[in-house]
Tab-separated table of C-alpha atoms and ligand atoms in Angstrom:
chain	number	residue	atom	x	y	z
I	25	MET	CA	80.532	-165.297	59.694
I	26	SER	CA	81.590	-166.736	56.355
I	27	ASN	CA	78.524	-168.950	56.113
I	28	TYR	CA	76.467	-165.864	55.459
I	29	ASN	CA	78.286	-165.103	52.172
I	30	GLU	CA	75.370	-166.327	50.083
I	31	MET	CA	72.929	-164.067	51.894
I	32	TRP	CA	75.214	-161.009	51.620
I	33	ARG	CA	75.709	-161.667	47.858
I	34	SER	CA	71.939	-161.951	47.336
I	35	LEU	CA	71.543	-158.583	49.032
I	36	GLY	CA	73.914	-157.113	46.431
I	37	LEU	CA	76.676	-156.178	48.839
I	38	ASN	CA	80.107	-155.263	47.534
I	39	MET	CA	81.804	-158.313	49.074
I	40	GLU	CA	85.345	-156.967	48.974
I	41	ALA	CA	84.425	-153.751	50.790
I	42	HIS	CA	82.151	-155.615	53.159
I	43	ASP	CA	84.995	-158.014	54.117
I	44	ARG	CA	87.151	-155.009	54.951
I	45	LEU	CA	84.416	-153.793	57.318
I	46	LEU	CA	84.078	-157.182	58.973
I	47	GLN	CA	87.845	-157.354	59.454
I	48	ALA	CA	87.952	-153.922	61.157
I	49	LEU	CA	85.340	-154.636	63.752
I	50	PRO	CA	86.563	-157.720	65.837
I	51	PRO	CA	89.979	-156.370	66.783
I	52	THR	CA	88.509	-153.025	67.830
I	53	TYR	CA	85.777	-154.779	69.822
I	54	HIS	CA	88.310	-157.013	71.520
I	55	ASP	CA	90.503	-154.064	72.525
I	56	VAL	CA	87.733	-151.751	73.579
I	57	TYR	CA	85.205	-154.269	75.179
I	58	LEU	CA	86.644	-157.603	75.951
I	59	THR	CA	89.647	-156.171	77.930
I	60	GLN	CA	87.390	-154.402	80.483
I	61	PRO	CA	87.677	-155.763	83.992
I	62	ASN	CA	84.713	-157.240	85.993
I	63	ARG	CA	82.176	-157.347	83.118
I	64	PRO	CA	78.784	-158.721	84.181
I	65	GLN	CA	77.876	-162.128	82.793
I	66	GLY	CA	74.692	-160.862	81.241
I	67	LEU	CA	76.725	-159.048	78.669
I	68	GLU	CA	77.411	-162.303	76.851
I	69	TYR	CA	74.176	-161.867	74.909
I	70	PHE	CA	75.189	-158.360	73.778
I	71	ASP	CA	78.706	-159.636	72.755
I	72	PHE	CA	76.987	-162.321	70.752
I	73	VAL	CA	74.804	-159.768	69.000
I	74	VAL	CA	77.867	-157.697	68.007
I	75	ASN	CA	79.584	-160.824	66.846
I	76	GLU	CA	76.589	-161.611	64.673
I	77	ILE	CA	75.932	-157.991	63.659
I	78	HIS	CA	75.799	-158.756	59.907
I	79	GLY	CA	74.809	-162.371	60.361
I	80	LEU	CA	71.975	-163.603	62.509
I	81	ARG	CA	69.994	-160.392	62.776
I	82	ILE	CA	70.230	-159.888	58.948
I	83	GLN	CA	69.018	-163.501	58.554
I	84	GLU	CA	66.056	-162.725	60.797
I	85	LEU	CA	65.241	-159.679	58.681
I	86	GLN	CA	65.405	-161.771	55.554
I	87	GLU	CA	63.060	-164.416	57.078
I	88	HIS	CA	60.655	-161.618	58.083
I	89	LYS	CA	60.641	-160.376	54.535
I	90	GLN	CA	60.225	-163.802	53.029
I	91	ASN	CA	57.092	-164.107	55.183
I	92	GLY	CA	55.732	-160.890	53.665
I	93	GLY	CA	57.022	-158.484	56.391
I	94	LYS	CA	58.682	-155.111	55.689
I	95	VAL	CA	61.824	-153.520	57.048
I	96	ILE	CA	61.888	-149.774	57.540
I	97	GLY	CA	65.211	-147.912	58.148
I	98	ALA	CA	65.583	-144.685	60.052
I	99	PHE	CA	68.324	-142.209	60.812
I	100	CYS	CA	66.878	-140.399	63.823
I	101	VAL	CA	65.130	-141.210	67.072
I	102	PHE	CA	62.204	-139.127	65.862
I	103	VAL	CA	60.843	-141.891	63.695
I	104	PRO	CA	57.973	-143.515	65.595
I	105	GLU	CA	59.002	-147.177	65.873
I	106	GLU	CA	55.679	-148.214	67.455
I	107	ILE	CA	53.765	-147.351	64.187
I	108	VAL	CA	56.035	-149.532	62.146
I	109	ARG	CA	55.724	-152.384	64.623
I	110	ALA	CA	51.940	-152.039	64.875
I	111	ALA	CA	51.749	-152.619	61.080
I	112	GLY	CA	53.844	-155.791	61.354
I	113	GLY	CA	57.101	-154.082	60.206
I	114	ILE	CA	60.548	-153.975	61.761
I	115	CYS	CA	62.158	-150.582	62.337
I	116	ILE	CA	65.948	-150.421	62.392
I	117	GLY	CA	68.439	-147.628	62.938
I	118	LEU	CA	70.703	-146.985	59.925
I	119	CYS	CA	73.129	-144.426	61.409
I	120	SER	CA	76.675	-145.622	61.423
I	121	GLY	CA	79.718	-144.791	63.424
I	122	ILE	CA	82.538	-145.878	61.109
I	123	ASP	CA	84.132	-144.046	58.150
I	124	ILE	CA	84.629	-147.023	55.886
I	125	GLY	CA	82.606	-145.740	52.898
I	126	ALA	CA	83.959	-142.171	53.184
I	127	ALA	CA	85.665	-142.170	49.758
I	128	GLU	CA	82.426	-143.138	48.031
I	129	ALA	CA	80.449	-140.612	50.093
I	130	GLU	CA	82.836	-137.836	49.132
I	131	LYS	CA	81.803	-138.251	45.474
I	132	VAL	CA	78.485	-136.760	46.295
I	133	LEU	CA	79.033	-134.866	49.550
I	134	PRO	CA	81.495	-132.157	50.618
I	135	ARG	CA	84.609	-133.474	52.524
I	136	ASN	CA	83.887	-131.291	55.485
I	137	ILE	CA	80.546	-132.695	56.627
I	138	CYS	CA	79.466	-134.442	59.758
I	139	PRO	CA	80.938	-137.984	59.763
I	140	LEU	CA	77.539	-139.554	60.669
I	141	ILE	CA	76.041	-138.264	57.433
I	142	LYS	CA	79.141	-139.245	55.431
I	143	SER	CA	78.989	-142.643	56.982
I	144	PHE	CA	75.437	-143.532	56.040
I	145	MET	CA	75.849	-142.146	52.567
I	146	GLY	CA	79.096	-144.103	52.180
I	147	PHE	CA	77.440	-147.289	53.403
I	148	LYS	CA	74.683	-146.926	50.769
I	149	LEU	CA	76.981	-145.900	47.868
I	150	ALA	CA	79.648	-148.523	48.692
I	151	LYS	CA	76.996	-151.206	49.217
I	152	ILE	CA	78.464	-152.397	52.522
I	153	CYS	CA	75.552	-152.340	54.963
I	154	PRO	CA	73.214	-155.293	54.913
I	155	TYR	CA	70.732	-153.393	57.070
I	156	PHE	CA	70.460	-150.688	54.409
I	157	GLU	CA	70.136	-153.252	51.635
I	158	SER	CA	67.333	-155.033	53.616
I	159	CYS	CA	65.172	-151.955	53.840
I	160	ASP	CA	61.878	-151.689	51.942
I	161	MET	CA	61.693	-148.042	52.834
I	162	VAL	CA	63.976	-145.460	54.476
I	163	VAL	CA	62.845	-142.472	56.474
I	164	GLY	CA	64.696	-139.255	56.829
I	165	GLU	CA	63.845	-136.084	58.669
I	166	THR	CA	64.367	-132.294	58.453
I	167	THR	CA	66.415	-132.118	61.618
I	168	CYS	CA	69.788	-130.584	60.700
I	169	ASP	CA	70.587	-129.038	57.359
I	170	GLY	CA	73.282	-131.550	56.521
I	171	LYS	CA	70.936	-134.532	56.913
I	172	LYS	CA	68.022	-132.775	55.296
I	173	LYS	CA	70.014	-132.002	52.118
I	174	ALA	CA	71.762	-135.375	52.143
I	175	PHE	CA	68.432	-137.095	51.945
I	176	GLU	CA	67.752	-135.445	48.593
I	177	ILE	CA	70.908	-137.093	47.294
I	178	LEU	CA	70.272	-140.395	49.047
I	179	ASN	CA	66.852	-140.422	47.293
I	180	ASP	CA	68.756	-140.962	44.023
I	181	TYR	CA	69.767	-144.321	45.251
I	182	VAL	CA	66.838	-145.485	47.432
I	183	PRO	CA	63.373	-143.931	47.930
I	184	VAL	CA	63.450	-141.789	51.093
I	185	HIS	CA	60.373	-140.564	52.899
I	186	VAL	CA	61.214	-137.375	54.743
I	187	MET	CA	59.298	-136.397	57.873
I	188	GLU	CA	59.191	-132.701	58.593
I	189	THR	CA	60.414	-132.308	62.120
I	190	PRO	CA	59.688	-128.888	63.551
I	191	GLN	CA	62.465	-126.589	64.908
I	192	MET	CA	60.394	-125.234	67.793
I	193	LYS	CA	57.932	-126.729	70.226
I	194	ARG	CA	54.960	-124.296	70.092
I	195	GLY	CA	51.359	-125.296	69.534
I	196	ARG	CA	51.592	-124.871	65.772
I	197	ASP	CA	54.701	-127.021	65.702
I	198	ARG	CA	53.030	-129.708	67.621
I	199	GLU	CA	50.125	-129.639	65.069
I	200	LEU	CA	52.565	-129.889	62.183
I	201	TRP	CA	54.331	-132.813	63.792
I	202	LEU	CA	51.077	-134.598	64.547
I	203	GLU	CA	50.158	-134.296	60.847
I	204	GLU	CA	53.539	-135.722	59.912
I	205	VAL	CA	52.950	-138.638	62.262
I	206	ARG	CA	49.522	-139.242	60.735
I	207	ASP	CA	51.030	-139.189	57.187
I	208	PHE	CA	53.724	-141.561	58.305
I	209	ALA	CA	51.108	-143.968	59.727
I	210	ARG	CA	49.254	-143.912	56.374
I	211	LEU	CA	52.468	-144.510	54.458
I	212	VAL	CA	53.489	-147.400	56.690
I	213	GLU	CA	49.999	-148.922	56.139
I	214	GLU	CA	50.517	-148.631	52.347
I	215	THR	CA	54.053	-150.104	52.527
I	216	THR	CA	53.199	-153.023	54.709
I	217	GLY	CA	49.744	-153.640	53.318
I	218	ASN	CA	48.481	-153.815	56.925
I	219	ARG	CA	46.063	-151.414	58.510
I	220	LEU	CA	46.830	-150.137	61.943
I	221	THR	CA	44.125	-151.005	64.526
I	222	THR	CA	43.698	-149.654	68.028
I	223	GLU	CA	44.639	-153.148	69.312
I	224	THR	CA	47.860	-153.506	67.296
I	225	LEU	CA	48.963	-149.931	68.043
I	226	ALA	CA	48.210	-150.238	71.736
I	227	LYS	CA	50.151	-153.507	71.932
I	228	SER	CA	53.095	-151.971	70.025
I	229	ILE	CA	53.095	-148.911	72.284
I	230	ARG	CA	53.240	-151.228	75.352
I	231	GLU	CA	56.071	-153.295	73.900
I	232	VAL	CA	58.238	-150.356	72.849
I	233	ASN	CA	57.557	-148.712	76.250
I	234	GLY	CA	58.709	-151.991	77.774
I	235	LYS	CA	62.026	-151.692	75.950
I	236	ARG	CA	62.365	-148.108	77.203
I	237	ARG	CA	61.542	-149.156	80.740
I	238	ALA	CA	64.192	-151.900	80.766
I	239	LEU	CA	66.741	-149.368	79.509
I	240	ARG	CA	65.599	-146.931	82.238
I	241	ARG	CA	66.034	-149.693	84.802
I	242	LEU	CA	69.613	-150.124	83.614
I	243	ALA	CA	70.144	-146.363	83.730
I	244	GLU	CA	68.833	-146.226	87.366
I	245	LEU	CA	71.309	-148.921	88.429
I	246	ARG	CA	74.134	-146.726	87.251
I	247	LYS	CA	73.316	-144.186	89.929
I	248	ASN	CA	75.051	-146.444	92.427
I	249	ASP	CA	78.664	-146.128	93.534
I	250	PRO	CA	80.474	-148.246	92.649
I	251	ALA	CA	78.845	-148.357	89.224
I	252	PRO	CA	77.794	-151.917	88.510
I	253	ILE	CA	78.396	-151.603	84.769
I	254	SER	CA	80.704	-149.513	82.588
I	255	GLY	CA	79.594	-146.616	80.413
I	256	LEU	CA	81.065	-148.420	77.419
I	257	ASP	CA	78.922	-151.509	78.053
I	258	SER	CA	75.836	-149.380	78.626
I	259	LEU	CA	76.437	-147.459	75.418
I	260	LEU	CA	76.743	-150.790	73.536
I	261	ILE	CA	73.363	-151.856	74.843
I	262	GLU	CA	71.834	-148.522	73.879
I	263	GLN	CA	73.253	-148.887	70.376
I	264	ILE	CA	72.006	-152.433	70.001
I	265	ALA	CA	68.490	-151.244	71.102
I	266	MET	CA	68.261	-149.568	67.671
I	267	TYR	CA	68.202	-152.766	65.637
I	268	ASP	CA	67.663	-155.803	67.791
I	269	ASP	CA	64.314	-157.706	68.202
I	270	VAL	CA	62.285	-155.638	70.718
I	271	GLU	CA	60.948	-158.467	72.931
I	272	ARG	CA	64.200	-160.454	73.069
I	273	PHE	CA	66.256	-157.316	73.766
I	274	THR	CA	63.890	-156.239	76.481
I	275	GLY	CA	64.114	-159.625	78.171
I	276	LYS	CA	67.947	-159.634	77.996
I	277	VAL	CA	68.250	-156.128	79.404
I	278	ASN	CA	65.994	-157.067	82.321
I	279	GLU	CA	67.990	-160.250	82.923
I	280	LEU	CA	71.187	-158.184	83.023
I	281	CYS	CA	69.513	-155.777	85.456
I	282	ASP	CA	68.581	-158.671	87.760
I	283	GLU	CA	72.293	-159.561	87.885
I	284	LEU	CA	73.278	-155.899	88.446
I	285	ASP	CA	70.727	-155.651	91.293
I	286	LYS	CA	72.623	-158.313	93.122
I	287	LYS	CA	76.000	-156.664	92.464
I	288	VAL	CA	74.608	-153.441	93.847
I	289	GLN	CA	73.430	-155.225	96.944
I	290	THR	CA	76.859	-156.754	97.605
I	291	GLY	CA	78.624	-153.483	96.692
I	292	GLU	CA	80.416	-154.917	93.543
I	293	GLY	CA	81.277	-152.541	90.757
I	294	VAL	CA	83.318	-152.327	87.593
I	295	PHE	CA	85.452	-149.499	88.981
I	296	PRO	CA	86.416	-148.847	92.603
I	297	SER	CA	84.033	-146.778	94.695
I	298	GLY	CA	84.924	-143.155	94.513
I	299	THR	CA	86.074	-143.228	90.855
I	300	PRO	CA	85.244	-139.816	89.270
I	301	ARG	CA	81.771	-139.972	87.642
I	302	VAL	CA	81.139	-138.327	84.272
I	303	ILE	CA	78.123	-137.695	82.093
I	304	VAL	CA	78.538	-137.508	78.324
I	305	THR	CA	76.319	-135.253	76.283
I	306	GLY	CA	76.120	-134.282	72.676
I	307	THR	CA	75.711	-135.986	69.237
I	308	PRO	CA	74.703	-139.616	68.914
I	309	MET	CA	77.420	-142.293	69.139
I	310	ALA	CA	76.312	-144.843	66.562
I	311	ILE	CA	77.776	-148.307	66.564
I	312	PRO	CA	80.833	-148.848	66.419
I	313	ASN	CA	81.764	-145.318	67.536
I	314	TRP	CA	83.209	-146.051	71.006
I	315	LYS	CA	86.185	-143.725	70.727
I	316	VAL	CA	85.532	-141.045	73.336
I	317	PRO	CA	83.908	-143.359	75.936
I	318	HIS	CA	86.885	-145.679	75.607
I	319	LEU	CA	89.300	-142.791	76.159
I	320	ILE	CA	87.278	-141.578	79.189
I	321	GLU	CA	87.061	-144.981	80.835
I	322	THR	CA	90.718	-145.721	80.318
I	323	SER	CA	91.650	-142.369	81.815
I	324	GLY	CA	90.347	-142.951	85.383
I	325	ALA	CA	86.696	-142.071	85.200
I	326	VAL	CA	83.412	-143.957	84.839
I	327	ILE	CA	80.576	-142.743	82.592
I	328	VAL	CA	77.329	-142.927	84.535
I	329	ALA	CA	74.919	-141.576	81.915
I	330	GLU	CA	74.685	-140.569	78.302
I	331	GLU	CA	72.532	-137.493	77.509
I	332	LEU	CA	72.579	-138.638	73.887
I	333	CYS	CA	70.106	-140.042	71.323
I	334	THR	CA	72.109	-143.296	71.839
I	335	GLY	CA	71.252	-142.918	75.517
I	336	LEU	CA	68.701	-141.292	77.677
I	337	ARG	CA	66.948	-139.268	74.943
I	338	TYR	CA	66.011	-142.549	73.300
I	339	PHE	CA	64.319	-144.065	76.294
I	340	GLU	CA	63.501	-141.613	78.997
I	341	ASN	CA	60.089	-140.534	77.746
I	342	GLU	CA	57.235	-143.037	77.197
I	343	VAL	CA	54.211	-142.841	74.990
I	344	ALA	CA	51.149	-142.428	77.235
I	345	GLU	CA	49.105	-145.688	77.291
I	346	ASP	CA	45.783	-144.095	78.282
I	347	ALA	CA	44.240	-143.511	74.815
I	348	GLY	CA	41.414	-145.674	73.405
I	349	ALA	CA	40.843	-144.217	69.944
I	350	MET	CA	43.340	-144.262	67.055
I	351	ASP	CA	43.557	-140.476	66.765
I	352	ALA	CA	44.221	-140.073	70.434
I	353	MET	CA	46.914	-142.780	70.262
I	354	LEU	CA	48.666	-141.015	67.375
I	355	GLU	CA	48.510	-137.829	69.404
I	356	ASN	CA	50.226	-139.528	72.307
I	357	VAL	CA	52.828	-140.967	69.994
I	358	ALA	CA	53.501	-137.546	68.413
I	359	ALA	CA	53.673	-135.867	71.877
I	360	ARG	CA	56.275	-138.362	73.189
I	361	TYR	CA	58.640	-137.750	70.314
I	362	LEU	CA	58.482	-133.941	70.708
I	363	GLY	CA	59.829	-134.490	74.233
I	364	VAL	CA	63.261	-135.324	72.695
I	365	ASN	CA	65.704	-132.504	73.446
I	366	CYS	CA	67.662	-132.429	70.131
I	367	ALA	CA	69.897	-129.445	69.410
I	368	VAL	CA	68.000	-128.735	66.237
I	369	PHE	CA	65.264	-127.118	68.400
I	370	THR	CA	65.431	-123.484	69.298
I	371	PRO	CA	65.502	-122.733	72.088
I	372	ASN	CA	66.472	-126.057	73.550
I	373	THR	CA	66.467	-125.127	77.203
I	374	GLY	CA	64.989	-128.550	78.170
I	375	ARG	CA	68.380	-130.152	77.437
I	376	MET	CA	70.250	-127.796	79.771
I	377	GLU	CA	67.669	-128.276	82.540
I	378	ARG	CA	67.831	-131.973	82.119
I	379	LEU	CA	71.644	-132.007	82.205
I	380	VAL	CA	71.764	-130.159	85.511
I	381	GLN	CA	69.178	-132.544	86.949
I	382	LEU	CA	71.172	-135.564	85.699
I	383	VAL	CA	74.376	-134.319	87.297
I	384	ARG	CA	72.538	-134.188	90.611
I	385	GLU	CA	70.637	-137.486	90.225
I	386	TYR	CA	73.676	-139.467	89.123
I	387	ASN	CA	76.020	-137.684	91.546
I	388	ALA	CA	78.316	-136.823	88.598
I	389	ASP	CA	81.498	-134.915	89.124
I	390	GLY	CA	81.631	-133.411	85.593
I	391	VAL	CA	80.208	-133.388	82.079
I	392	ILE	CA	81.926	-134.059	78.777
I	393	HIS	CA	80.293	-132.454	75.758
I	394	CYS	CA	81.146	-134.478	72.658
I	395	ALA	CA	80.089	-133.071	69.269
I	396	LEU	CA	80.907	-134.735	65.923
I	397	SER	CA	83.054	-132.572	63.703
I	398	PHE	CA	81.100	-130.167	61.527
I	399	CYS	CA	77.911	-130.551	63.543
I	400	ASP	CA	76.736	-126.981	63.892
I	401	PRO	CA	73.603	-127.610	66.095
I	402	TYR	CA	75.645	-129.297	68.858
I	403	ALA	CA	78.885	-127.393	68.480
I	404	VAL	CA	76.933	-124.081	68.830
I	405	GLU	CA	74.627	-125.267	71.534
I	406	ALA	CA	77.746	-126.254	73.492
I	407	ASN	CA	77.913	-122.579	74.423
I	408	ARG	CA	74.476	-122.705	76.070
I	409	VAL	CA	75.454	-125.922	77.893
I	410	GLU	CA	78.667	-124.225	79.096
I	411	LYS	CA	76.792	-121.183	80.398
I	412	VAL	CA	74.265	-123.158	82.403
I	413	LEU	CA	76.818	-125.606	83.840
I	414	LYS	CA	79.082	-122.685	84.809
I	415	GLU	CA	76.227	-121.097	86.780
I	416	GLU	CA	75.767	-124.437	88.609
I	417	ASN	CA	79.604	-124.828	89.162
I	418	ILE	CA	79.590	-128.084	87.200
I	419	PRO	CA	82.970	-128.784	85.482
I	420	LEU	CA	82.699	-129.227	81.697
I	421	LEU	CA	85.035	-130.418	78.924
I	422	LYS	CA	84.111	-129.678	75.311
I	423	ILE	CA	85.315	-132.016	72.570
I	424	GLU	CA	84.783	-131.989	68.828
I	425	THR	CA	85.914	-135.052	66.985
I	426	GLY	CA	85.252	-137.435	64.033
I	427	TYR	CA	85.448	-141.171	63.448
I	428	ASP	CA	89.139	-141.367	62.634
I	429	GLN	CA	91.750	-142.172	65.425
I	430	GLU	CA	94.167	-139.395	64.442
I	431	ASP	CA	93.357	-137.154	67.369
I	432	ALA	CA	93.062	-139.956	69.971
I	433	GLY	CA	96.377	-139.115	71.700
I	434	GLN	CA	95.625	-135.449	71.980
I	435	LEU	CA	92.083	-136.180	73.240
I	436	LYS	CA	93.358	-138.532	75.861
I	437	THR	CA	95.747	-135.863	77.248
I	438	ARG	CA	92.809	-133.416	77.494
I	439	ILE	CA	90.483	-135.984	79.033
I	440	GLU	CA	93.064	-137.079	81.586
I	441	ALA	CA	93.745	-133.482	82.612
I	442	PHE	CA	89.967	-132.902	82.956
I	443	ILE	CA	89.478	-136.025	85.085
I	444	GLU	CA	92.527	-135.134	87.229
I	445	MET	CA	90.846	-131.889	88.338
I	446	LEU	CA	87.466	-133.394	89.202
V	30	BJ8	S1	67.063	-136.276	67.546
V	30	BJ8	S2	70.607	-135.643	67.641
V	30	BJ8	S3	69.265	-138.562	66.174
V	30	BJ8	S4	68.803	-135.335	64.579
V	30	BJ8	S5	75.597	-135.117	64.432
V	30	BJ8	S6	73.523	-135.541	61.540
V	30	BJ8	S7	72.613	-133.108	64.050
V	30	BJ8	S8	75.336	-132.637	61.799
V	30	BJ8	S9	72.171	-136.826	64.534
V	30	BJ8	FE1	70.306	-136.579	65.603
V	30	BJ8	FE2	67.716	-137.038	65.526
V	30	BJ8	FE3	68.651	-134.864	66.758
V	30	BJ8	FE4	69.017	-137.243	67.823
V	30	BJ8	FE5	73.249	-133.411	61.918
V	30	BJ8	FE6	74.796	-133.092	63.990
V	30	BJ8	FE7	75.495	-134.790	62.211
V	30	BJ8	FE8	73.359	-135.222	63.778
C-alpha cells in the first residue's frame, strides 16, 4: 500500500506509527483468516477490502470530500446512518479493535479503562487512523460513562457532537431520543450544506435497509448445519459493514449469499455437520479484534450468530418505510434505533429474550458471553444473561478480555473445556 504514502502524509498521519500498524495487520490476517479451510469464493472481495483498509476506501473518502462531500465518524450503532447519507454524507464507524495507540491514550485516560475507548483515543492522539483524519465531524453518545467522559477529552482534539442516548425505553425516553435525532438531522444539514428532503431520506432509508437485509440473509444462511460460512468470516463482513460503500457492500454480500445458497443445497459447509454450535454475545468486536472468535473456531466449535453491535444488533431491525412526511420519517428512524438492546439500558430484558430465541432459532448448543475488560455495563449484565440462560438450561461461558494476546492460552483452555461439554 506504499503508493498511498502521499495521501497519508496529506492527512497528517504519523507515518512511523502508521507503518507499525500496517505491519501488524497482514500477518494476523493471514494466520486468522487465510488459513481457514473451505472458505467461500465470495470472500475474495472482503479480503480485498481488508487489504486496502487504509488505501482504496480512504482514497474514495478523499475523492468524496474533493467533490464537496462530508465524512461523519461515529462510535456507536446509535448514530443514524440514513440521515448522514440522505444529506449526501458518508458515515463511517471509528471504533477500533487494536491497542496500538495505547501509550498515547494513557496520557489522557486512566490505564484501567475499556480497550475500545483507549483504542479510539489512541488512534486520534497518535494520528494513526486515516478514517479519523478524514472526518469533518465526529459523533459521540452518552451510552456508557467511559465513552461519555472520554468524548469531553476527545473534544480537545476534534469537535465532537454528542447525542444524548437514553438509559431507559419509556415514552419520555423515546421523546428525548426523537429530539436528539431531529437535532442531529439539523446539524448534518448544516455540516453538509444540504437540506434533507422526503425523497432523499426515503431513498437513504431504503438503501440502508437494503444493507441490513443482505446481512440478515447471510445470518439466516448460518442457521443451516453444516454452517456454510465461519463465524470469523461473518464477523469480518459485519465489521466491514461499518465503513464500506453501502451499495457496493450490499451487492457483494448478496452475491456471497447466492453462493452460500448453493452450498446449503449441496450440503457443503466450512465445518463438518454436527460441529458444536455457539452464539457469542457481549461487547462489540471492532476490526481487527478477532481474538475470541479465532480461539472458539480453532477449538472445535462454529459460531453461528453474534448477538453484538458488530452483529445482529446492527442489522436485525429496519427503519419502517411507510412514512410520507419528514417528521414521521424521523420518528421511524428514532424508533428503529431504540430497538437496539445495548447493556446501557435498564432494564435490558429484550437482550435476554432475544438470546434465548436465537439459541432456539440457530439450534445453538451454548453461548459465550464476551465482555471487554473494564466494561461495567456488559460485565454486570452478564449476571442477568446467566440467570435467564440457566432457567432455560442453556450452557454459558463468561469471558472478560482485552485486545492484548497475553491471556490467549488461558482463554483457549477454558473455551476448549466449555466446547467439550456441549
Ligand atoms: S449500542 S454496545 S456500540 S454503546 S465496551 S465503550 S459499553 S465500556 S461499545 Fe456500544 Fe453503542 Fe452499546 Fe453497541 Fe463502554 Fe463497554 Fe467499552 Fe462499549
